mmCIF file of C-alpha atoms in Angstrom:
data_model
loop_
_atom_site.group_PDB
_atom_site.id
_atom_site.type_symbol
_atom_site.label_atom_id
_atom_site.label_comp_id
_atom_site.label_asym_id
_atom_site.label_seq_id
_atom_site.Cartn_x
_atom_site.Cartn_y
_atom_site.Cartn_z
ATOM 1 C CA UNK A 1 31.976 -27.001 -2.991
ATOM 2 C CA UNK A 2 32.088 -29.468 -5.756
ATOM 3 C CA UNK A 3 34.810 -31.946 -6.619
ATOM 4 C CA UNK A 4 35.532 -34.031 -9.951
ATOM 5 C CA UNK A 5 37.999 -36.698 -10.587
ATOM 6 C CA UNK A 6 38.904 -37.824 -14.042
ATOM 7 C CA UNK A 7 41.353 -40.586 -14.423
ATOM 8 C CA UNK A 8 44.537 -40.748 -16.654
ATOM 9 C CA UNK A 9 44.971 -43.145 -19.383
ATOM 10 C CA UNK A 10 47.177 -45.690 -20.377
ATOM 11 C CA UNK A 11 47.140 -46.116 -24.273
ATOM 12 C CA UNK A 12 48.472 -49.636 -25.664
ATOM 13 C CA UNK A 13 48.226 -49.218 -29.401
ATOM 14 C CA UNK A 14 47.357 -46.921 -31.785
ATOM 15 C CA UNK A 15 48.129 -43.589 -30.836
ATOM 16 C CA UNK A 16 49.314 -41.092 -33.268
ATOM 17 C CA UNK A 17 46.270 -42.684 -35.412
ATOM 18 C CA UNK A 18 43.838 -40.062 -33.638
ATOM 19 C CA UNK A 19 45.272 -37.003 -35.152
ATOM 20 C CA UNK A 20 43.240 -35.272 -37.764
ATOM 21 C CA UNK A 21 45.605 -35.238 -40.760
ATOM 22 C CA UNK A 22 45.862 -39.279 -40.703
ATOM 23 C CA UNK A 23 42.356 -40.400 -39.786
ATOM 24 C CA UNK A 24 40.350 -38.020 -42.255
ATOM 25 C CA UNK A 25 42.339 -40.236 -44.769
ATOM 26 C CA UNK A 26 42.218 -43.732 -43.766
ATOM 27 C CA UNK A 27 40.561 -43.789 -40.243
ATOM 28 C CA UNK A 28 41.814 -44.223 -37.153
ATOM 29 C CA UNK A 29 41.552 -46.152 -34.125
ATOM 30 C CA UNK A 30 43.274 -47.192 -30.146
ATOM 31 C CA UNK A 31 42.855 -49.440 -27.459
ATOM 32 C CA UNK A 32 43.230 -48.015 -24.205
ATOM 33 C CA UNK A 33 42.470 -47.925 -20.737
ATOM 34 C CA UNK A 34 41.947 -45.571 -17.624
ATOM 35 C CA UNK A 35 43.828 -46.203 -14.068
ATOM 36 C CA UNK A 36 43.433 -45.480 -11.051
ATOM 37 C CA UNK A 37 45.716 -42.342 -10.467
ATOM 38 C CA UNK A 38 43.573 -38.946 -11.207
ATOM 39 C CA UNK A 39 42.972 -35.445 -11.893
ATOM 40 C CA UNK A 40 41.095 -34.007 -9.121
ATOM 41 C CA UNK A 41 39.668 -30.111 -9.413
ATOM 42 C CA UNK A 42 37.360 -28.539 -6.489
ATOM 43 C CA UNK A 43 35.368 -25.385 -7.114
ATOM 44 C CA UNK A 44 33.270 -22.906 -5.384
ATOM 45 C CA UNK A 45 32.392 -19.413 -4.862
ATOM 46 C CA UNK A 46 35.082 -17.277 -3.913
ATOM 47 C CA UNK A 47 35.087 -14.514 -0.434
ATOM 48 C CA UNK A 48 35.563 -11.999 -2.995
ATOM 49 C CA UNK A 49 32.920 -12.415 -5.734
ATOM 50 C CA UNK A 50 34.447 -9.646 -7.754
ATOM 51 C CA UNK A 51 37.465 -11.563 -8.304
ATOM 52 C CA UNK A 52 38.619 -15.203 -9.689
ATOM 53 C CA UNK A 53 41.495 -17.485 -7.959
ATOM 54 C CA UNK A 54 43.065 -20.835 -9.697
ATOM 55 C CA UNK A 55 45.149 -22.746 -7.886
ATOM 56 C CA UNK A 56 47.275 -25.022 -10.092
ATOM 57 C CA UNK A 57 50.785 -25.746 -10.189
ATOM 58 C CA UNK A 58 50.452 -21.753 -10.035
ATOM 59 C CA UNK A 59 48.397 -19.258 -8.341
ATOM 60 C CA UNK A 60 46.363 -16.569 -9.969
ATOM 61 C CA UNK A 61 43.825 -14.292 -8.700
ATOM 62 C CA UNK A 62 42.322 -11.699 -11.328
ATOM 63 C CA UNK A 63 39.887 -8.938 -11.364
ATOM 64 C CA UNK A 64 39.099 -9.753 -14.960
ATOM 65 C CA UNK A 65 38.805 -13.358 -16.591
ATOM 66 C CA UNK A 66 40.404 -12.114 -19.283
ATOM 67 C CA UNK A 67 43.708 -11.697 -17.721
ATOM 68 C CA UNK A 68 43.953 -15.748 -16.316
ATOM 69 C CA UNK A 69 46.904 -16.678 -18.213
ATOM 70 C CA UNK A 70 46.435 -20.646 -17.930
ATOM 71 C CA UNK A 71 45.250 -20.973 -21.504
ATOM 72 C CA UNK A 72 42.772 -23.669 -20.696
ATOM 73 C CA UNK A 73 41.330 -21.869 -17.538
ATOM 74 C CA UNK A 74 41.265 -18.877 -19.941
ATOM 75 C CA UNK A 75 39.415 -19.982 -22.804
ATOM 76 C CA UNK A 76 36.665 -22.054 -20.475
ATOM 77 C CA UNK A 77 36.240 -19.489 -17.891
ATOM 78 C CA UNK A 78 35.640 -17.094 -20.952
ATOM 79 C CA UNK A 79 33.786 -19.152 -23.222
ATOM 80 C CA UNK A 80 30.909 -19.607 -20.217
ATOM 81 C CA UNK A 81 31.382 -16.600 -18.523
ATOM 82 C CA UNK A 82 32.344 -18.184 -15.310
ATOM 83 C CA UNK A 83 34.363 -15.827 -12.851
ATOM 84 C CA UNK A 84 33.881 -15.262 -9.070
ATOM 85 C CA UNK A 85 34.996 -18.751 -8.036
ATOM 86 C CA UNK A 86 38.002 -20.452 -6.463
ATOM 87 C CA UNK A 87 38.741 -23.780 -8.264
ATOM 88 C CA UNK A 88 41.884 -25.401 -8.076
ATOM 89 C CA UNK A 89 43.309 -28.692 -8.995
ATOM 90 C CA UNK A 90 45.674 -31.570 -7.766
ATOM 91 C CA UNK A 91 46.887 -34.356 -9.672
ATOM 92 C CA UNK A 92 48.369 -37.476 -8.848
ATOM 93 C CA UNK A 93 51.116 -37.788 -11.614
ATOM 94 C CA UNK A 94 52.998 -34.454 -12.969
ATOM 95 C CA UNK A 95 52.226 -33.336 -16.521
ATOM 96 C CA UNK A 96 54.209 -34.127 -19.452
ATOM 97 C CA UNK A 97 55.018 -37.935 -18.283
ATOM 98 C CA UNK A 98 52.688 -39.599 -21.004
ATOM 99 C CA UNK A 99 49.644 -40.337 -19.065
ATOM 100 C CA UNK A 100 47.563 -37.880 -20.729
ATOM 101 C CA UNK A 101 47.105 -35.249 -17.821
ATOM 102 C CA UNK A 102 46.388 -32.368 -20.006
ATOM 103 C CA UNK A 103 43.087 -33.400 -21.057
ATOM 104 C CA UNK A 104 42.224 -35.332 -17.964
ATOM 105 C CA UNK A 105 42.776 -31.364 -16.759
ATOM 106 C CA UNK A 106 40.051 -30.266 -20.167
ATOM 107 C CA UNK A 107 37.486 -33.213 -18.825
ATOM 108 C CA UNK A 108 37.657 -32.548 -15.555
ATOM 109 C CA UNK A 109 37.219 -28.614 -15.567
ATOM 110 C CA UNK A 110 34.173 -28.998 -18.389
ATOM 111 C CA UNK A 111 32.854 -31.614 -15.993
ATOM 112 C CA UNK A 112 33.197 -29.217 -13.033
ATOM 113 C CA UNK A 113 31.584 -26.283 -14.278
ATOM 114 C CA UNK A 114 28.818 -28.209 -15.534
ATOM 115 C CA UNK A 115 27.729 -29.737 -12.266
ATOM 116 C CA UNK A 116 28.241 -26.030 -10.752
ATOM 117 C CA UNK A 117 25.605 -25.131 -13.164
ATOM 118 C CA UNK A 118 23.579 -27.743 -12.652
ATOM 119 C CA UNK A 119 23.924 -28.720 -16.067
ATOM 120 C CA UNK A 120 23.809 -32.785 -16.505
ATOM 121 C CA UNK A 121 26.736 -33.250 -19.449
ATOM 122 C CA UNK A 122 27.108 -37.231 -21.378
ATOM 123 C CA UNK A 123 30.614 -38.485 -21.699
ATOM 124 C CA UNK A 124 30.645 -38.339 -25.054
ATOM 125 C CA UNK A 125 29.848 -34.389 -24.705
ATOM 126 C CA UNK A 126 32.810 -34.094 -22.149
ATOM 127 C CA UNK A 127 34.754 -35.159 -24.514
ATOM 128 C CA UNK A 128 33.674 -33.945 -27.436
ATOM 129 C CA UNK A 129 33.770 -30.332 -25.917
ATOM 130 C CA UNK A 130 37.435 -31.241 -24.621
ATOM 131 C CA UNK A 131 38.546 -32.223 -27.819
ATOM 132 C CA UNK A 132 37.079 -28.462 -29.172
ATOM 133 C CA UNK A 133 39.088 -26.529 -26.742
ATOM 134 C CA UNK A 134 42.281 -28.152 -26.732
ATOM 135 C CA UNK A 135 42.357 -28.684 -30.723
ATOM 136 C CA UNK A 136 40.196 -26.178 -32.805
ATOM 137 C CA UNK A 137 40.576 -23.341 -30.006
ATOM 138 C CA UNK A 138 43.761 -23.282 -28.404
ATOM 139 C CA UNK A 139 45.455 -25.195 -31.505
ATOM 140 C CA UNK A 140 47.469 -27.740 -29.768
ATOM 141 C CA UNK A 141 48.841 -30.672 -32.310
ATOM 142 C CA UNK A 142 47.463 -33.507 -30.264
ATOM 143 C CA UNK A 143 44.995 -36.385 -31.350
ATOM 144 C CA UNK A 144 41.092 -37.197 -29.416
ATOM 145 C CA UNK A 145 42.412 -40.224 -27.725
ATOM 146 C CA UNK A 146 42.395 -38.770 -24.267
ATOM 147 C CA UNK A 147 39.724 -36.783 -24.124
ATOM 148 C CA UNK A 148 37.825 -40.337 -24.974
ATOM 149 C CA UNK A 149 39.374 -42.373 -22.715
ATOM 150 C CA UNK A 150 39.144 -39.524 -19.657
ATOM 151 C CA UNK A 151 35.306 -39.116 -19.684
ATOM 152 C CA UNK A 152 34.382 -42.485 -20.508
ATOM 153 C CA UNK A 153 37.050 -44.563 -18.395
ATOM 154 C CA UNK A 154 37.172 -48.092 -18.624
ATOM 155 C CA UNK A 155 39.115 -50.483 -21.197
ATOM 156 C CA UNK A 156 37.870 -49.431 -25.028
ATOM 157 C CA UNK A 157 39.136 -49.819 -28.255
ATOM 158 C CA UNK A 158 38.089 -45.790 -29.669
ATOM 159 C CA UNK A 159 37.642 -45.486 -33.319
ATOM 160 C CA UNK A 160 38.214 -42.334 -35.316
ATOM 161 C CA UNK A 161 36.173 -41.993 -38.191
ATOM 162 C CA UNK A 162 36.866 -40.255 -41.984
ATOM 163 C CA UNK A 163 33.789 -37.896 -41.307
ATOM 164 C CA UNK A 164 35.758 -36.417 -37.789
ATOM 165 C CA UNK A 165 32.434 -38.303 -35.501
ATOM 166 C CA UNK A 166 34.305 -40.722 -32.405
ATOM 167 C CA UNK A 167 33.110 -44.138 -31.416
ATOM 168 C CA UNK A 168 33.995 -45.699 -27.902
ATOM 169 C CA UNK A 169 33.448 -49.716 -27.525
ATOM 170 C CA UNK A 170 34.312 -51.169 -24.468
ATOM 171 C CA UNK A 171 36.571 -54.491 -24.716
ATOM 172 C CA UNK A 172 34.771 -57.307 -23.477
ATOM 173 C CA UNK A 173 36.490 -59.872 -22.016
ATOM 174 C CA UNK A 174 36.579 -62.283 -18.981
ATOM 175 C CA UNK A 175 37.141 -61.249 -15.313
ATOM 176 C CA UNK A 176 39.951 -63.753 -15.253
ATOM 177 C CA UNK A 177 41.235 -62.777 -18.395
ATOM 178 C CA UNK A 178 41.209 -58.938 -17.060
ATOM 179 C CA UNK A 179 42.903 -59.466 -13.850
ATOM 180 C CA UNK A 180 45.511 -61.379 -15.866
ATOM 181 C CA UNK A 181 46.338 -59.010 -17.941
ATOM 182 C CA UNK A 182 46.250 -56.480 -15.098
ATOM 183 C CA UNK A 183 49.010 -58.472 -13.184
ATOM 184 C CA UNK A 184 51.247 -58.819 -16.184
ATOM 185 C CA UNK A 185 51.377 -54.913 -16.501
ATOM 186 C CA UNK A 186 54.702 -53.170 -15.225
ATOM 187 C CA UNK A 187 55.103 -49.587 -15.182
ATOM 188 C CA UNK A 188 58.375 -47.190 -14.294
ATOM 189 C CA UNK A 189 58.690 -43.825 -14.278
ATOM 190 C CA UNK A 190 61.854 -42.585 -16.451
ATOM 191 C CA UNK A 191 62.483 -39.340 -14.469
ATOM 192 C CA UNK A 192 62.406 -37.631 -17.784
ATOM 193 C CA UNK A 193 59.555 -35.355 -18.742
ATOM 194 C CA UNK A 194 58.860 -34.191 -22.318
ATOM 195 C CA UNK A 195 57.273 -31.268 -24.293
ATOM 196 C CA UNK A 196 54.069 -33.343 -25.898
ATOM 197 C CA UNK A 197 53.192 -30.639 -28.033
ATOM 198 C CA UNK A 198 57.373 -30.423 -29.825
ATOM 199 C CA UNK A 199 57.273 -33.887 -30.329
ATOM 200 C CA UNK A 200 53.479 -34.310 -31.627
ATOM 201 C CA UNK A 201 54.295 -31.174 -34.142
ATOM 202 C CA UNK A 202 57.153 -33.146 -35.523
ATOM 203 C CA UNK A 203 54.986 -36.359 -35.654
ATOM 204 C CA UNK A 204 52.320 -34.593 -36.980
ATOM 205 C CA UNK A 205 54.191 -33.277 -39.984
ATOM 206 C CA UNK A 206 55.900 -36.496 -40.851
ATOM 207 C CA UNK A 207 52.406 -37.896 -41.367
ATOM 208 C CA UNK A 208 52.416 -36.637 -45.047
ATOM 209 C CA UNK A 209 55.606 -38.968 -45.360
ATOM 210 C CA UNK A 210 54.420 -42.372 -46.874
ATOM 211 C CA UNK A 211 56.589 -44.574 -44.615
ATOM 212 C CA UNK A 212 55.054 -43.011 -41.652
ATOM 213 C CA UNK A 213 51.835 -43.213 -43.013
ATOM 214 C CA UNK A 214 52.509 -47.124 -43.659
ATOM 215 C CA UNK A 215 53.420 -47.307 -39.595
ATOM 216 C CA UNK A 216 50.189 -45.854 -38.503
ATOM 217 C CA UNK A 217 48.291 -47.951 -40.918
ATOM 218 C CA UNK A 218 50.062 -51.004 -39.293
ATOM 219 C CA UNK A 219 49.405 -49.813 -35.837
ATOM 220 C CA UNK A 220 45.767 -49.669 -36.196
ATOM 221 C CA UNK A 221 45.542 -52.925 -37.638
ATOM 222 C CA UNK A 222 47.690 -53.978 -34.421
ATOM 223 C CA UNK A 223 45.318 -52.300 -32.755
ATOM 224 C CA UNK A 224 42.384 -54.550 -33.209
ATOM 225 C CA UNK A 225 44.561 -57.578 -33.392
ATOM 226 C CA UNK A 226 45.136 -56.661 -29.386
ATOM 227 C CA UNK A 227 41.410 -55.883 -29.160
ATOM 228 C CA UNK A 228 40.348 -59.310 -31.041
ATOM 229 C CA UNK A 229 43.035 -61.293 -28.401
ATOM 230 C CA UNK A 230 41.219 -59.478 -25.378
ATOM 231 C CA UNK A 231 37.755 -60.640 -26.717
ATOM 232 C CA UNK A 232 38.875 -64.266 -27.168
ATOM 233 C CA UNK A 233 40.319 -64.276 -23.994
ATOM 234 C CA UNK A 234 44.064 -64.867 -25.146
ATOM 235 C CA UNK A 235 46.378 -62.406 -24.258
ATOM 236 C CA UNK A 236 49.768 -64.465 -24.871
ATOM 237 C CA UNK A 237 50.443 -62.093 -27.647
ATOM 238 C CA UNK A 238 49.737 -58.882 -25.695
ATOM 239 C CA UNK A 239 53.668 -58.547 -25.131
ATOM 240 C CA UNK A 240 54.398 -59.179 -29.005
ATOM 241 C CA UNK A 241 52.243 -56.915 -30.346
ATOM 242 C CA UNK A 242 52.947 -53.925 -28.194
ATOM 243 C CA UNK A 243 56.799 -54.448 -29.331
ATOM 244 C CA UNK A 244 55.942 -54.214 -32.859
ATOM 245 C CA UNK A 245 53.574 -51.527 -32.143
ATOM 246 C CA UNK A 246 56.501 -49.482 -30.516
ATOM 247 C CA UNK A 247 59.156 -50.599 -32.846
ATOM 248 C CA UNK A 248 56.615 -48.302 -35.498
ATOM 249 C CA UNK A 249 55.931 -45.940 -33.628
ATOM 250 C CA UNK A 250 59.682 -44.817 -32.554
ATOM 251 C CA UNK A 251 59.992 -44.826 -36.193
ATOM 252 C CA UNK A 252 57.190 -41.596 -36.299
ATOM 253 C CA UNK A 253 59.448 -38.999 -35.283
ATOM 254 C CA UNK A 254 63.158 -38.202 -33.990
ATOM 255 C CA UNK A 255 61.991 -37.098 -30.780
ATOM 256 C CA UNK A 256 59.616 -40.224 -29.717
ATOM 257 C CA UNK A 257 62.413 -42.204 -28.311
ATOM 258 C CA UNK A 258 66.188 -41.045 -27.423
ATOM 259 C CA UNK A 259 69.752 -43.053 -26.305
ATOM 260 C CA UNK A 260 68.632 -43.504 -22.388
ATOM 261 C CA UNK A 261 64.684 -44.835 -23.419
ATOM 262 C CA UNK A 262 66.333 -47.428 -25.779
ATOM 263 C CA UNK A 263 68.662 -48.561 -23.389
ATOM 264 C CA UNK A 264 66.050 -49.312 -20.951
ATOM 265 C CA UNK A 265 64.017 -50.852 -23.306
ATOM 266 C CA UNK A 266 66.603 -53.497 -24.604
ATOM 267 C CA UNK A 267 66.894 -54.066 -21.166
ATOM 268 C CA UNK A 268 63.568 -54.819 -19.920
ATOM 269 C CA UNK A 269 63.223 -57.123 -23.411
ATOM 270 C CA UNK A 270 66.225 -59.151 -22.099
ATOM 271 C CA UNK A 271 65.172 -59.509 -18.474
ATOM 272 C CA UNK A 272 61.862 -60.710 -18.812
ATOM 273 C CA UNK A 273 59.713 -58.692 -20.615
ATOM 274 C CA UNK A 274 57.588 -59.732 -23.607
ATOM 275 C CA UNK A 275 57.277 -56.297 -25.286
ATOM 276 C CA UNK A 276 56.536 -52.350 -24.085
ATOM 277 C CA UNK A 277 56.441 -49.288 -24.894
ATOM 278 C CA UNK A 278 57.052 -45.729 -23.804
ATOM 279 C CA UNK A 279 53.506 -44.064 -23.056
ATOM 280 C CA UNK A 280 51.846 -40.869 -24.510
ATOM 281 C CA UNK A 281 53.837 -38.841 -27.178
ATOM 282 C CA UNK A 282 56.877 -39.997 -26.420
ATOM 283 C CA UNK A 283 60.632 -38.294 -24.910
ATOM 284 C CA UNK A 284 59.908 -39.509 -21.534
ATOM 285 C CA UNK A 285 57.738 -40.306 -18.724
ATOM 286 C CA UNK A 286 56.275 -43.732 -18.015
ATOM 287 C CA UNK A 287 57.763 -47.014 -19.456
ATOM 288 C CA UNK A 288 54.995 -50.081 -19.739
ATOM 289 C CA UNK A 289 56.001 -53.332 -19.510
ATOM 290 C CA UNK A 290 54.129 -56.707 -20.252
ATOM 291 C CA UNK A 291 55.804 -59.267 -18.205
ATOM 292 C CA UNK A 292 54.527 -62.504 -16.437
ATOM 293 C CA UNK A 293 54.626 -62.388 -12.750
ATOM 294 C CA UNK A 294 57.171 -64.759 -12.052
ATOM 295 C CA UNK A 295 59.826 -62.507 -13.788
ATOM 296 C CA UNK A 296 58.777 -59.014 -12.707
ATOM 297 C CA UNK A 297 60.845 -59.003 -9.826
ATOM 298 C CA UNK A 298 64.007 -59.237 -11.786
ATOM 299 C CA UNK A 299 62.993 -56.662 -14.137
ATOM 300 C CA UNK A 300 62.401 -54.117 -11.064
ATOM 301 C CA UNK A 301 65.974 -55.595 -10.155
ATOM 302 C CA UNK A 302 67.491 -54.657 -13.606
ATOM 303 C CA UNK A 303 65.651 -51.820 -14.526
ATOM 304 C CA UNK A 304 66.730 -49.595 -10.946
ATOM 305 C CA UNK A 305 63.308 -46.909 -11.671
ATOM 306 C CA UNK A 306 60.825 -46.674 -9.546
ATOM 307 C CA UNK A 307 57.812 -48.200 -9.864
ATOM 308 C CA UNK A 308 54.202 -47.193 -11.031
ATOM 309 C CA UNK A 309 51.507 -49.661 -9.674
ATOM 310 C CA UNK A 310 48.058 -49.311 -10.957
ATOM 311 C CA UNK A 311 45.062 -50.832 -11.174
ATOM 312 C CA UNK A 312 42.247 -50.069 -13.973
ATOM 313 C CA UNK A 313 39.487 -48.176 -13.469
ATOM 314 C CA UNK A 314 36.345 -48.134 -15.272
ATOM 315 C CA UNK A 315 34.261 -44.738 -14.321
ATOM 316 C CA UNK A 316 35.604 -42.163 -15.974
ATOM 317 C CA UNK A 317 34.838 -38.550 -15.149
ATOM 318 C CA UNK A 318 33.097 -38.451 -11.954
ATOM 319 C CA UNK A 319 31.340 -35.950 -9.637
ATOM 320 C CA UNK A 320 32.564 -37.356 -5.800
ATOM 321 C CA UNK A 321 31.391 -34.660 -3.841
ATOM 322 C CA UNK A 322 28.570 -31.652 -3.736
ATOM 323 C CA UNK A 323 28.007 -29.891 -0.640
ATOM 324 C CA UNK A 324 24.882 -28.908 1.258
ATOM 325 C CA UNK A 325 26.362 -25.054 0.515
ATOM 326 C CA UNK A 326 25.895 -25.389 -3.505
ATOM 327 C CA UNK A 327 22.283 -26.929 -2.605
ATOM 328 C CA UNK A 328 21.527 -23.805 0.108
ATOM 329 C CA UNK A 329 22.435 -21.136 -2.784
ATOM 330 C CA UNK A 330 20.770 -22.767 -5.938
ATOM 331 C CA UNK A 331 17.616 -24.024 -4.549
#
């Protein structure tokens, strides 16, 4: 048996600036970072070798890899001509809440099938194959961010370039400055999921539009403002320029925010927090908060969701188990 985790990702600014349409024209770019809730997937060979099981939040077992209806598990499994194995995984977080789960899932699976075999794959090959499968072969209308920020892990600030080629820095900054920030994060879960792919179709056809194209422009440059804060070891404007980084993007679609998200918003800006924003594509999910210590507990107070704690994490994709079975049958 082998297992993988890959870690979900919290973006702060930028996103919507990794999609295709806007970065091939003026470059793109986001500063994120990975936490420490995960994807986890487990493979090896199945009792019956002439058949295939996936355990998800379905099960299938098929005679034929061509019949696996998970579209991801379908186009891998087909593309490598893998079949004769159990693999299932377990995540820590449901899909569709904004932490980027769906290619965590991408990562983790390339990840897993490489080590089973016995294939050594780079990060930036994770994610560059992830990034193939979920947008040139399956056609979803998402950006690169998460496949970046799954297989490498840490806190980066990812740049998009004209010529479609990805660049991953990590932020440097001081311990202190790091654990400050980290304590001055607040996260809630809304209860509400979304559809990422409805609302990143809308988004990604209002793109054209020049206002919108004007708010992503804006957001990058907020982008490495945050990133030029964290290197000087100042993060007094982290709350500020998350606001005005989520005051643009709300502005990028119809569907990105609703009635109940603002509500909670203008909420958490009265009681304490500096600035926020709703995370991944938008609709629903997880609600990030920059707010000093002192006044988080009111906030929780106020707010009434339940809360998310997390700490970074700084791996990325990584292979935590390989039994003395997988040895036995490939030596």
């Amino acid at each position: 048996m082998i297992i993988t985790k890959t870690p979900f990702r919290v973006s702060f600014c930028g996103g919507g600036s990794d999609i295709a349409d806007f970065y091939r024209e003026y470059g793109g770019c986001v500063l994120s970072t990975t936490i420490n809730r995960y994807m986890y997937l487990t493979i090896h060979p199945y009792f019956d070798e002439s058949r295939t099981s996936l355990k998800y939040s379905q099960n299938e077992i098929v005679n034929n890899i061509n019949d696996i209806k998970h579209s991801i598990f379908h186009c891998v499994l087909n593309e490598q001509h893998i079949g004769g194995v159990e693999i299932s995984s377990t995540a820590d977080v449901p899909s569709g809440t904004g932490l980027g789960s769906s290619s965590s899932f991408t990562v983790g699976l390339l990840h897993t099938l490489a080590c089973y075999k016995g294939r050594y794959v780079s990060k930036g090959r994770l994610a560059e194959e992830a990034c193939k499968v979920e947008i040139e072969k399956l056609g979803a209308p998402i950006g690169k961010q998460d496949q970046y920020a799954a297989a490498f892990g840490g806190l980066n600030f990812i740049t998009f370039h004209k010529d479609d080629t990805v660049s991953v820095e990590p932020v440097i900054t001081k311990g202190h400055t790091l654990r400050q920030l980290q304590e001055n994060l607040v996260m809630f879960y809304t209860g509400l999921t979304h559809d990422a792919n409805q609302i990143l179709s809308e988004q990604k056809k209002n793109i054209a539009k020049a206002d919108k194209t004007k708010n992503l422009i804006r957001m990058c440059e907020l982008a490495r403002d945050m990133k030029k804060s964290l290197e000087e070891n100042e993060i007094r404007d982290f709350g500020a320029i998350l606001n005005e980084s989520w005051q643009k993007k709300r502005e990028l679609a119809g569907s990105i925010s609703n009635a109940r998200i603002d509500e909670l918003y203008a909420c958490a800006m009265e009681y304490g927090a500096g600035g926020g924003k709703l995370l991944g594509a938008g609709g629903g999910g997880f609600l990030l908060f920059y707010c000093p210590k002192e006044r988080q507990a009111l906030l929780r107070e106020k707010l009434r969701l339940k809360p998310f704690p997390f700490q970074f994490e700084h791996d990325g994709s990584s292979v935590i188990y390989i039994g003395d079975k997988y040895w036995e049958d490939n030596r």
